[in-house]
Coordinates of C-alpha atoms in Angstrom, one line a residue:
X1 CA 0.0 0.0 0.0
X2 CA 1.2 3.5 -0.8
X3 CA 0.9 5.9 2.0
X4 CA 0.6 9.6 1.8
X5 CA 4.2 9.9 2.8
X6 CA 5.4 8.1 -0.3
X7 CA 2.8 8.9 -2.9
X8 CA 4.2 10.8 -5.8
X9 CA 2.5 14.2 -6.3
X10 CA 1.6 15.4 -9.8
X11 CA 3.8 17.9 -11.6
X12 CA 3.4 21.4 -10.0
X13 CA 2.2 23.0 -13.2
X14 CA -0.5 20.4 -13.6
X15 CA -1.6 20.7 -10.0
X16 CA -1.8 24.5 -10.2
X17 CA -3.9 24.2 -13.4
X18 CA -6.3 21.9 -11.6
X19 CA -6.5 24.2 -8.6
X20 CA -7.1 27.2 -10.9
X21 CA -9.9 25.4 -12.8
X22 CA -11.7 24.5 -9.5
X23 CA -11.2 27.9 -8.0
X24 CA -12.4 29.9 -11.0
X25 CA -15.4 27.6 -11.4
X26 CA -16.4 27.8 -7.7
X27 CA -15.8 31.5 -7.7
X28 CA -18.3 32.0 -10.5
X29 CA -20.9 29.7 -8.9
X30 CA -20.6 31.3 -5.5
X31 CA -20.7 34.8 -7.1
X32 CA -24.0 33.8 -8.6
X33 CA -25.3 32.3 -5.4
X34 CA -24.2 35.2 -3.1
X35 CA -25.3 37.8 -5.5
X36 CA -28.8 36.6 -5.0
X37 CA -28.5 36.7 -1.2
X38 CA -27.2 40.3 -1.3
X39 CA -29.9 41.4 -3.7
X40 CA -32.5 39.7 -1.5
X41 CA -31.4 41.8 1.4
X42 CA -31.2 45.1 -0.6
X43 CA -33.8 45.3 -3.4
X44 CA -35.8 42.1 -4.0
X45 CA -38.2 43.0 -1.1
X46 CA -39.1 46.2 -3.0
X47 CA -39.2 44.8 -6.6
X48 CA -40.8 41.4 -6.1
X49 CA -42.7 41.7 -2.8
X50 CA -44.1 45.3 -2.8
X51 CA -46.8 46.4 -0.4
X52 CA -45.4 44.5 2.6
X53 CA -43.9 45.9 5.7
X54 CA -40.2 46.4 4.9
X55 CA -39.1 43.7 7.4
X56 CA -41.8 41.3 6.1
X57 CA -40.8 42.0 2.6
X58 CA -37.2 41.1 3.5
X59 CA -38.5 37.9 5.1
X60 CA -40.3 37.0 1.9
X61 CA -37.2 37.8 -0.2
X62 CA -35.1 35.6 2.1
X63 CA -37.7 32.8 1.7
X64 CA -37.0 32.7 -2.0
X65 CA -33.3 32.7 -1.0
X66 CA -33.9 29.7 1.2
X67 CA -35.6 27.8 -1.6
X68 CA -32.2 27.6 -3.3
X69 CA -30.9 25.6 -0.4
X70 CA -33.9 23.2 -0.6
X71 CA -32.8 22.3 -4.1
X72 CA -29.1 21.7 -3.1
X73 CA -29.7 18.2 -1.7
X74 CA -31.4 17.2 -4.9
X75 CA -28.4 18.5 -6.8
X76 CA -26.1 16.6 -4.5
X77 CA -28.0 13.3 -5.1
X78 CA -28.1 13.7 -8.9
X79 CA -24.6 15.1 -9.4
X80 CA -23.1 12.8 -6.9
X81 CA -24.6 9.7 -8.6
X82 CA -23.4 10.6 -12.0
X83 CA -20.2 12.1 -10.8
X84 CA -19.3 8.7 -9.2
X85 CA -20.4 6.9 -12.3
X86 CA -19.1 9.2 -15.1
X87 CA -16.5 11.4 -13.6
X88 CA -16.0 14.6 -11.8
X89 CA -15.1 16.9 -14.7
X90 CA -18.2 16.3 -16.9
X91 CA -20.6 17.1 -14.0
X92 CA -18.7 20.3 -13.1
X93 CA -19.2 21.6 -16.6
X94 CA -22.9 21.0 -16.4
X95 CA -23.2 22.6 -12.9
X96 CA -21.4 25.8 -14.2
X97 CA -23.7 26.1 -17.2
X98 CA -26.9 25.7 -15.1
X99 CA -25.8 28.2 -12.5
X100 CA -24.7 30.8 -14.9
X101 CA -27.7 30.5 -17.1
X102 CA -30.1 30.9 -14.2
X103 CA -28.3 33.9 -12.8
X104 CA -28.2 35.6 -16.2
X105 CA -32.0 35.0 -16.6
X106 CA -32.6 36.6 -13.2
X107 CA -31.0 39.8 -14.6
X108 CA -33.7 39.8 -17.3
X109 CA -36.7 39.1 -15.1
X110 CA -39.7 41.4 -15.1
X111 CA -40.7 42.7 -11.6
X112 CA -43.9 42.6 -9.7
X113 CA -44.9 46.0 -11.2
X114 CA -44.7 44.6 -14.7
X115 CA -46.2 41.0 -14.4
X116 CA -47.6 40.8 -10.9
X117 CA -47.4 37.6 -9.0
X118 CA -45.7 35.8 -11.9
X119 CA -42.5 37.8 -11.0
X120 CA -41.8 36.1 -7.6
X121 CA -42.8 32.7 -9.1
X122 CA -40.2 33.1 -11.9
X123 CA -37.7 34.3 -9.4
X124 CA -38.3 31.3 -7.2
X125 CA -38.0 28.9 -10.1
X126 CA -34.6 30.3 -11.2
X127 CA -33.4 30.2 -7.6
X128 CA -34.3 26.5 -7.6
X129 CA -32.0 26.0 -10.6
X130 CA -29.2 27.9 -8.8
X131 CA -29.5 25.7 -5.8
X132 CA -29.6 22.5 -7.8
X133 CA -26.5 23.4 -9.6
X134 CA -24.6 24.5 -6.5
X135 CA -25.6 21.2 -4.8
X136 CA -23.5 19.4 -7.4
X137 CA -20.7 21.9 -7.8
X138 CA -19.0 21.8 -4.4
X139 CA -18.4 18.1 -4.2
X140 CA -16.9 17.8 -7.6
X141 CA -14.7 20.9 -7.3
X142 CA -13.1 19.8 -4.1
X143 CA -12.7 16.2 -5.2
X144 CA -11.0 17.2 -8.4
X145 CA -8.3 18.9 -6.4
X146 CA -8.2 16.4 -3.5
X147 CA -7.8 13.4 -5.9
X148 CA -5.1 15.1 -8.0
X149 CA -3.2 16.7 -5.2
X150 CA -0.1 16.0 -3.2
X151 CA -1.2 13.9 -0.2
X152 CA 1.2 15.6 2.1
X153 CA -0.4 19.0 1.4
X154 CA -4.0 17.9 0.6
X155 CA -5.5 20.2 3.1
X156 CA -3.7 23.2 1.6
X157 CA -4.5 22.4 -2.0
X158 CA -8.1 21.3 -1.4
X159 CA -8.7 24.6 0.6
X160 CA -8.2 26.6 -2.6
X161 CA -11.6 25.7 -4.1
X162 CA -13.0 26.7 -0.7
X163 CA -11.7 30.2 -1.4
X164 CA -14.1 30.4 -4.2
X165 CA -16.8 31.2 -1.6
X166 CA -15.2 34.4 -0.3
X167 CA -13.9 35.2 -3.8
X168 CA -17.5 34.9 -5.1
X169 CA -18.7 36.9 -2.1
X170 CA -16.0 39.5 -2.7
X171 CA -16.9 39.8 -6.4
X172 CA -20.7 39.9 -5.8
X173 CA -20.4 42.4 -3.0
X174 CA -17.8 44.5 -4.8
X175 CA -20.0 44.8 -8.0
X176 CA -23.0 45.7 -5.9
X177 CA -21.0 48.2 -3.9
X178 CA -19.8 49.9 -7.1
X179 CA -23.3 50.0 -8.5
X180 CA -24.8 51.5 -5.3
X181 CA -21.9 54.0 -5.1
X182 CA -22.2 55.3 -8.7
X183 CA -26.0 55.2 -9.0
X184 CA -28.7 56.9 -7.2
X185 CA -31.1 54.8 -5.1
X186 CA -33.8 55.2 -7.7
X187 CA -31.5 54.1 -10.6
X188 CA -30.1 51.1 -8.7
X189 CA -33.6 49.9 -7.9
X190 CA -34.8 50.6 -11.4
X191 CA -32.1 48.9 -13.5
X192 CA -28.7 48.9 -11.7
X193 CA -29.3 45.7 -9.8
X194 CA -29.6 43.8 -13.0
X195 CA -26.0 44.5 -14.2
X196 CA -24.3 42.2 -11.7
X197 CA -26.6 39.3 -12.7
X198 CA -26.0 39.9 -16.4
X199 CA -22.2 40.0 -15.9
X200 CA -22.5 36.3 -14.9
X201 CA -22.6 35.4 -18.6
X202 CA -19.1 36.7 -19.1
X203 CA -17.8 34.9 -16.0
X204 CA -19.3 31.6 -17.0
X205 CA -17.5 31.7 -20.4
X206 CA -14.2 32.3 -18.6
X207 CA -14.9 29.5 -16.1
X208 CA -15.8 27.0 -18.8
X209 CA -12.7 27.8 -20.8
X210 CA -10.5 27.0 -17.8
X211 CA -12.5 24.0 -16.5
X212 CA -12.6 22.2 -19.9
X213 CA -8.7 22.4 -20.1
X214 CA -8.1 20.0 -17.1
X215 CA -8.0 16.2 -17.0
X216 CA -10.3 13.9 -15.1
X217 CA -9.2 12.8 -11.6
X218 CA -6.6 10.0 -11.9
X219 CA -7.8 8.4 -8.7
X220 CA -11.3 8.2 -10.1
X221 CA -10.0 6.8 -13.5
X222 CA -8.0 4.1 -11.7
X223 CA -11.0 3.2 -9.5
X224 CA -13.3 3.0 -12.6
X225 CA -10.8 0.8 -14.3
X226 CA -10.6 -1.6 -11.3
X227 CA -14.4 -1.7 -11.1
X228 CA -14.5 -2.6 -14.8
X229 CA -12.0 -5.4 -14.3
X230 CA -14.0 -6.8 -11.4
X231 CA -17.1 -6.8 -13.5
X232 CA -15.2 -8.6 -16.3
X233 CA -14.2 -11.3 -13.8
X234 CA -17.9 -11.8 -12.9
X235 CA -17.9 -10.0 -9.6
X236 CA -21.1 -8.7 -8.2
X237 CA -22.5 -5.5 -9.8
X238 CA -21.7 -2.3 -7.9
X239 CA -24.5 -0.9 -5.9
X240 CA -25.7 2.6 -6.7
X241 CA -23.4 5.2 -5.0
X242 CA -26.3 6.5 -2.8
X243 CA -27.1 3.0 -1.6
X244 CA -23.4 2.3 -0.9
X245 CA -23.0 5.5 1.0
X246 CA -26.0 4.9 3.2
X247 CA -24.9 1.3 3.8
X248 CA -21.2 1.9 4.6
X249 CA -20.9 5.6 5.4
X250 CA -24.1 6.7 7.2
X251 CA -22.1 7.7 10.3
X252 CA -19.7 9.8 8.2
X253 CA -22.7 11.5 6.5
X254 CA -24.1 12.4 9.9
X255 CA -20.7 13.7 11.0
X256 CA -20.4 15.9 7.9
X257 CA -23.9 17.3 8.4
X258 CA -23.1 18.2 12.0
X259 CA -19.8 19.7 11.1
X260 CA -21.5 22.1 8.7
X261 CA -24.0 23.5 11.2
X262 CA -21.8 26.1 12.8
X263 CA -19.9 26.7 9.6
X264 CA -23.1 27.3 7.5
X265 CA -25.2 29.2 10.0
X266 CA -22.4 31.5 11.1
X267 CA -21.4 32.4 7.6
X268 CA -24.9 33.5 6.5
X269 CA -25.4 35.5 9.7
X270 CA -22.1 37.2 9.3
X271 CA -22.3 38.0 5.6
X272 CA -26.0 38.1 4.6
X273 CA -28.0 38.9 7.8
X274 CA -25.6 41.5 8.8
X275 CA -26.7 43.6 5.8
X276 CA -30.2 43.6 7.2
X277 CA -29.2 44.1 10.8
X278 CA -26.8 46.9 10.2
X279 CA -29.2 48.9 8.0
X280 CA -32.4 48.3 10.0
X281 CA -31.2 48.2 13.6
X282 CA -28.3 50.7 13.6
X283 CA -27.5 54.0 12.0
X284 CA -25.2 52.4 9.4
X285 CA -25.9 52.8 5.7
X286 CA -26.3 50.2 3.1
X287 CA -23.1 51.2 1.5
X288 CA -21.2 51.0 4.8
X289 CA -22.4 47.5 5.5
X290 CA -21.5 46.3 2.0
X291 CA -18.0 47.8 2.3
X292 CA -17.4 46.0 5.6
X293 CA -18.4 42.6 4.1
X294 CA -16.3 43.4 1.0
X295 CA -13.1 44.1 3.0
X296 CA -13.7 41.2 5.4
X297 CA -14.2 38.8 2.5
X298 CA -10.7 39.7 1.2
X299 CA -9.3 38.7 4.6
X300 CA -11.4 35.5 4.5
X301 CA -9.9 34.6 1.1
X302 CA -6.4 35.0 2.5
X303 CA -6.7 33.0 5.7
X304 CA -8.4 29.9 4.2
X305 CA -5.2 28.5 2.5
X306 CA -3.3 29.2 5.8
X307 CA -5.9 27.2 7.8
X308 CA -5.7 24.5 5.2
X309 CA -2.0 24.3 5.5
X310 CA -2.2 24.1 9.3
X311 CA -4.6 21.2 9.0
X312 CA -1.9 19.3 7.1
X313 CA 0.5 19.8 10.1
X314 CA -1.8 19.2 13.1
X315 CA -4.9 17.5 11.6
X316 CA -8.3 18.4 10.3
X317 CA -10.1 18.1 13.6
X318 CA -8.1 20.5 15.8
X319 CA -8.4 23.3 13.2
X320 CA -12.1 22.6 12.7
X321 CA -12.8 22.6 16.4
X322 CA -10.9 25.9 16.9
X323 CA -13.2 27.5 14.3
X324 CA -16.3 26.2 15.9
X325 CA -15.3 27.4 19.4
X326 CA -14.3 30.7 17.8
X327 CA -17.6 31.5 16.1
X328 CA -19.5 30.5 19.3
X329 CA -17.4 32.8 21.6
X330 CA -17.5 35.6 19.1
X331 CA -21.3 35.7 18.7
X332 CA -22.1 38.3 21.5
X333 CA -19.0 40.5 20.7
X334 CA -20.0 40.5 17.1
X335 CA -23.4 42.1 17.7
X336 CA -22.0 44.5 20.3
X337 CA -19.5 45.8 17.8
X338 CA -22.1 46.2 15.0
X339 CA -24.4 48.0 17.5
X340 CA -21.7 50.7 17.8
X341 CA -23.0 52.1 14.5
X342 CA -19.4 52.8 13.4
X343 CA -17.5 51.3 10.4
X344 CA -14.4 50.3 12.2
X345 CA -16.1 48.1 14.8
X346 CA -18.4 46.7 12.1
X347 CA -15.4 45.7 10.0
X348 CA -13.7 44.1 13.0
X349 CA -16.9 42.2 13.8
X350 CA -17.2 40.7 10.3
X351 CA -13.5 40.1 9.9
X352 CA -12.9 38.2 13.1
X353 CA -16.1 36.2 12.5
X354 CA -14.9 35.2 9.0
X355 CA -11.4 34.3 10.2
X356 CA -13.0 31.8 12.7
X357 CA -15.3 30.6 9.9
X358 CA -12.3 30.0 7.7
X359 CA -10.8 27.6 10.3
X360 CA -13.9 25.3 9.7
X361 CA -14.2 25.9 6.0
X362 CA -10.6 25.4 5.0
X363 CA -10.1 21.8 6.2
X364 CA -13.6 20.8 5.3
X365 CA -12.8 19.9 1.7
X366 CA -10.0 17.5 2.6
X367 CA -11.8 16.3 5.7
X368 CA -15.0 15.3 3.9
X369 CA -13.1 13.8 0.9
X370 CA -11.0 11.6 3.2
X371 CA -14.2 10.1 4.8
X372 CA -15.5 8.3 1.7
X373 CA -14.3 5.6 -0.7
X374 CA -13.5 6.7 -4.3
X375 CA -16.5 5.3 -6.1
X376 CA -18.9 6.9 -3.6
X377 CA -16.9 9.9 -2.7
X378 CA -18.8 12.5 -4.8
X379 CA -22.1 11.2 -3.5
X380 CA -21.0 11.0 0.2
X381 CA -19.2 14.3 0.4
X382 CA -22.1 16.1 -1.5
X383 CA -24.8 14.5 0.5
X384 CA -23.1 15.3 3.8
X385 CA -22.4 18.8 2.8
X386 CA -25.7 19.8 1.1
X387 CA -28.3 18.0 3.2
X388 CA -27.1 20.0 6.2
X389 CA -27.6 23.2 4.2
X390 CA -31.4 22.8 4.4
X391 CA -31.3 22.9 8.2
X392 CA -28.4 25.3 8.5
X393 CA -27.7 27.9 5.7
X394 CA -31.2 28.0 4.2
X395 CA -33.1 29.2 7.3
X396 CA -30.3 31.1 8.9
X397 CA -31.1 34.6 7.5
X398 CA -34.8 33.8 7.9
X399 CA -34.5 32.7 11.5
X400 CA -32.2 35.6 12.4
X401 CA -34.6 38.1 10.7
X402 CA -37.6 36.6 12.5
X403 CA -35.8 36.7 15.8
X404 CA -34.9 40.3 15.3
X405 CA -38.6 41.1 14.4
X406 CA -39.9 39.3 17.4
X407 CA -37.4 40.4 20.1
X408 CA -35.9 43.5 18.7
X409 CA -32.6 42.3 20.2
X410 CA -29.5 40.5 18.9
X411 CA -29.3 38.2 22.0
X412 CA -31.5 35.4 20.6
X413 CA -29.5 35.5 17.3
X414 CA -26.2 35.2 19.2
X415 CA -27.7 32.2 21.2
X416 CA -28.7 30.6 17.9
X417 CA -25.1 30.8 16.6
X418 CA -23.8 29.4 19.9
X419 CA -26.2 26.4 19.7
X420 CA -25.0 25.7 16.1
X421 CA -21.4 25.8 17.4
X422 CA -22.2 23.3 20.1
X423 CA -23.7 20.9 17.6
X424 CA -20.5 21.1 15.4
X425 CA -18.3 20.6 18.4
X426 CA -20.1 17.3 19.2
X427 CA -20.0 16.1 15.5
X428 CA -16.3 16.8 14.9
X429 CA -15.4 15.7 18.4
X430 CA -16.6 12.1 17.7
X431 CA -15.0 12.0 14.2
X432 CA -11.8 10.2 13.5
X433 CA -8.8 12.2 12.3
X434 CA -8.4 11.6 8.5
X435 CA -5.3 13.6 7.6
X436 CA -3.1 10.5 6.8
X437 CA -5.6 8.6 4.7
X438 CA -4.5 7.7 1.2
X439 CA -7.3 8.4 -1.3
X440 CA -5.8 6.2 -4.0
X441 CA -6.2 3.1 -1.7
X442 CA -9.8 4.0 -0.8
X443 CA -11.5 2.2 -3.7
X444 CA -12.8 -1.2 -2.7
X445 CA -14.0 -1.7 0.8
X446 CA -13.4 -4.1 3.6
X447 CA -16.2 -6.2 4.9
X448 CA -16.3 -7.7 8.3
X449 CA -13.8 -10.5 8.5
X450 CA -11.1 -8.8 6.5
X451 CA -12.3 -9.6 2.9
X452 CA -13.2 -7.1 0.2
X453 CA -16.6 -6.5 -1.2
X454 CA -17.3 -6.4 -4.9
X455 CA -19.0 -3.1 -4.6
X456 CA -17.4 0.1 -3.4
X457 CA -16.9 -0.2 0.3
X458 CA -15.7 1.7 3.3
X459 CA -13.2 4.5 3.7
X460 CA -12.0 3.0 6.9
X461 CA -10.7 -0.1 5.2
X462 CA -7.2 -0.3 3.8
X463 CA -6.5 3.3 4.4
X464 CA -3.8 4.9 6.4
X465 CA -4.8 5.7 9.9
X466 CA -4.0 8.9 11.8
X467 CA -0.5 7.6 12.7
X468 CA 0.3 6.7 9.1
X469 CA -0.4 3.0 9.5
X470 CA -3.2 1.0 8.2
X471 CA -6.5 1.4 9.9
X472 CA -8.8 -1.4 10.7
X473 CA -11.9 -2.2 8.7
X474 CA -15.0 -0.5 10.1
X475 CA -18.2 -1.1 8.1
X476 CA -19.7 2.3 9.0
X477 CA -16.7 4.2 7.6
X478 CA -14.7 4.5 10.8
X479 CA -16.2 5.0 14.2

């Protein structure tokens, strides 16, 4: 067995091209997704839900925002299934086209003033397409890098697609910030908000050009070849990836879902809800809040690779746990700083929050990839990541806005973030360290008694354990 210590990394130029392809693609997809969230907080309540109380209109706008999360598990199932059967690259191209097309179409939508109730219906339908596409994007992007990358520095390299989230946030917030700065409020509401959505068409062309230039994951190609050889020898037919995941990796799926609770909830409170809170509960302007998120997102982008590199040295779990503790402890100071109604404290609040978030988000890509066997890795990582988004990221702005409307205080919102942090601490606390696992050896699976199943099996079998040695076979994926 080849261990991470001895596995040969790909040529640096090839690896950098793979990382760039994943990063550019995820940046475009997250730009599209976050652009909607920012627009929901700023203008969609006026354009698609007029006549409501301003806070109620914002709640309705965030409800369409949450619909996108509801579609993400469906995307995870569909893209995970075909990604484990056909390959990572093909599905990543499809996800980019779907996301970009839906975002461009939002920029062309008529508003409620033009077509009445058809406007929010069309908006919701396009949001569903966005969520479906993003549900398949994340797993493929991080796996393409994880399965190509140098095993010694997998945490660092796999963290680069994760920087697509702050890069997309940076780009989306930056474009909106420029538009609100150079246009009057009336012009921005009338037509200026459409420009960032239409720009998505240009970004998608660039993303496709880069993404089509890379090769399929060699780990996946080797696993596919071995599966073909087993079928030729008359071995049992592989189970569907979803069935195999639920059979062998149910515990890992639950761990991944729990791990995402604090990461997902804190992020949307810090970057999306803060736009509502700062403009409705303090004296800060819309432009000031956007600028704070813009600058903090740049810092977020910078710290993610550093946290990823640290996870290669001390492990995924310690870094992840540090981030979960951090966002929980920071919850009350965060709102106290925003309540000062000054730009400096607001920037500090968002920046520190995103630094702690990065400690969870950076090792997440490698951590989740290392939990699952190759022929079910796309399905397992995507399901674990995206199913949690329905309970975490989707309702986070809604819950935070509703708590603010009911209590007129940030205290319940801070407690909400702390509760999410506790859930994540439990989930990651019971997980095994995965840093030293060899993805190339995680193809077939061990069955009780030491044999190997004909279908894709467990990640816990035949892989390098935390100390670099071989771990024992554990049917549930390692408990």
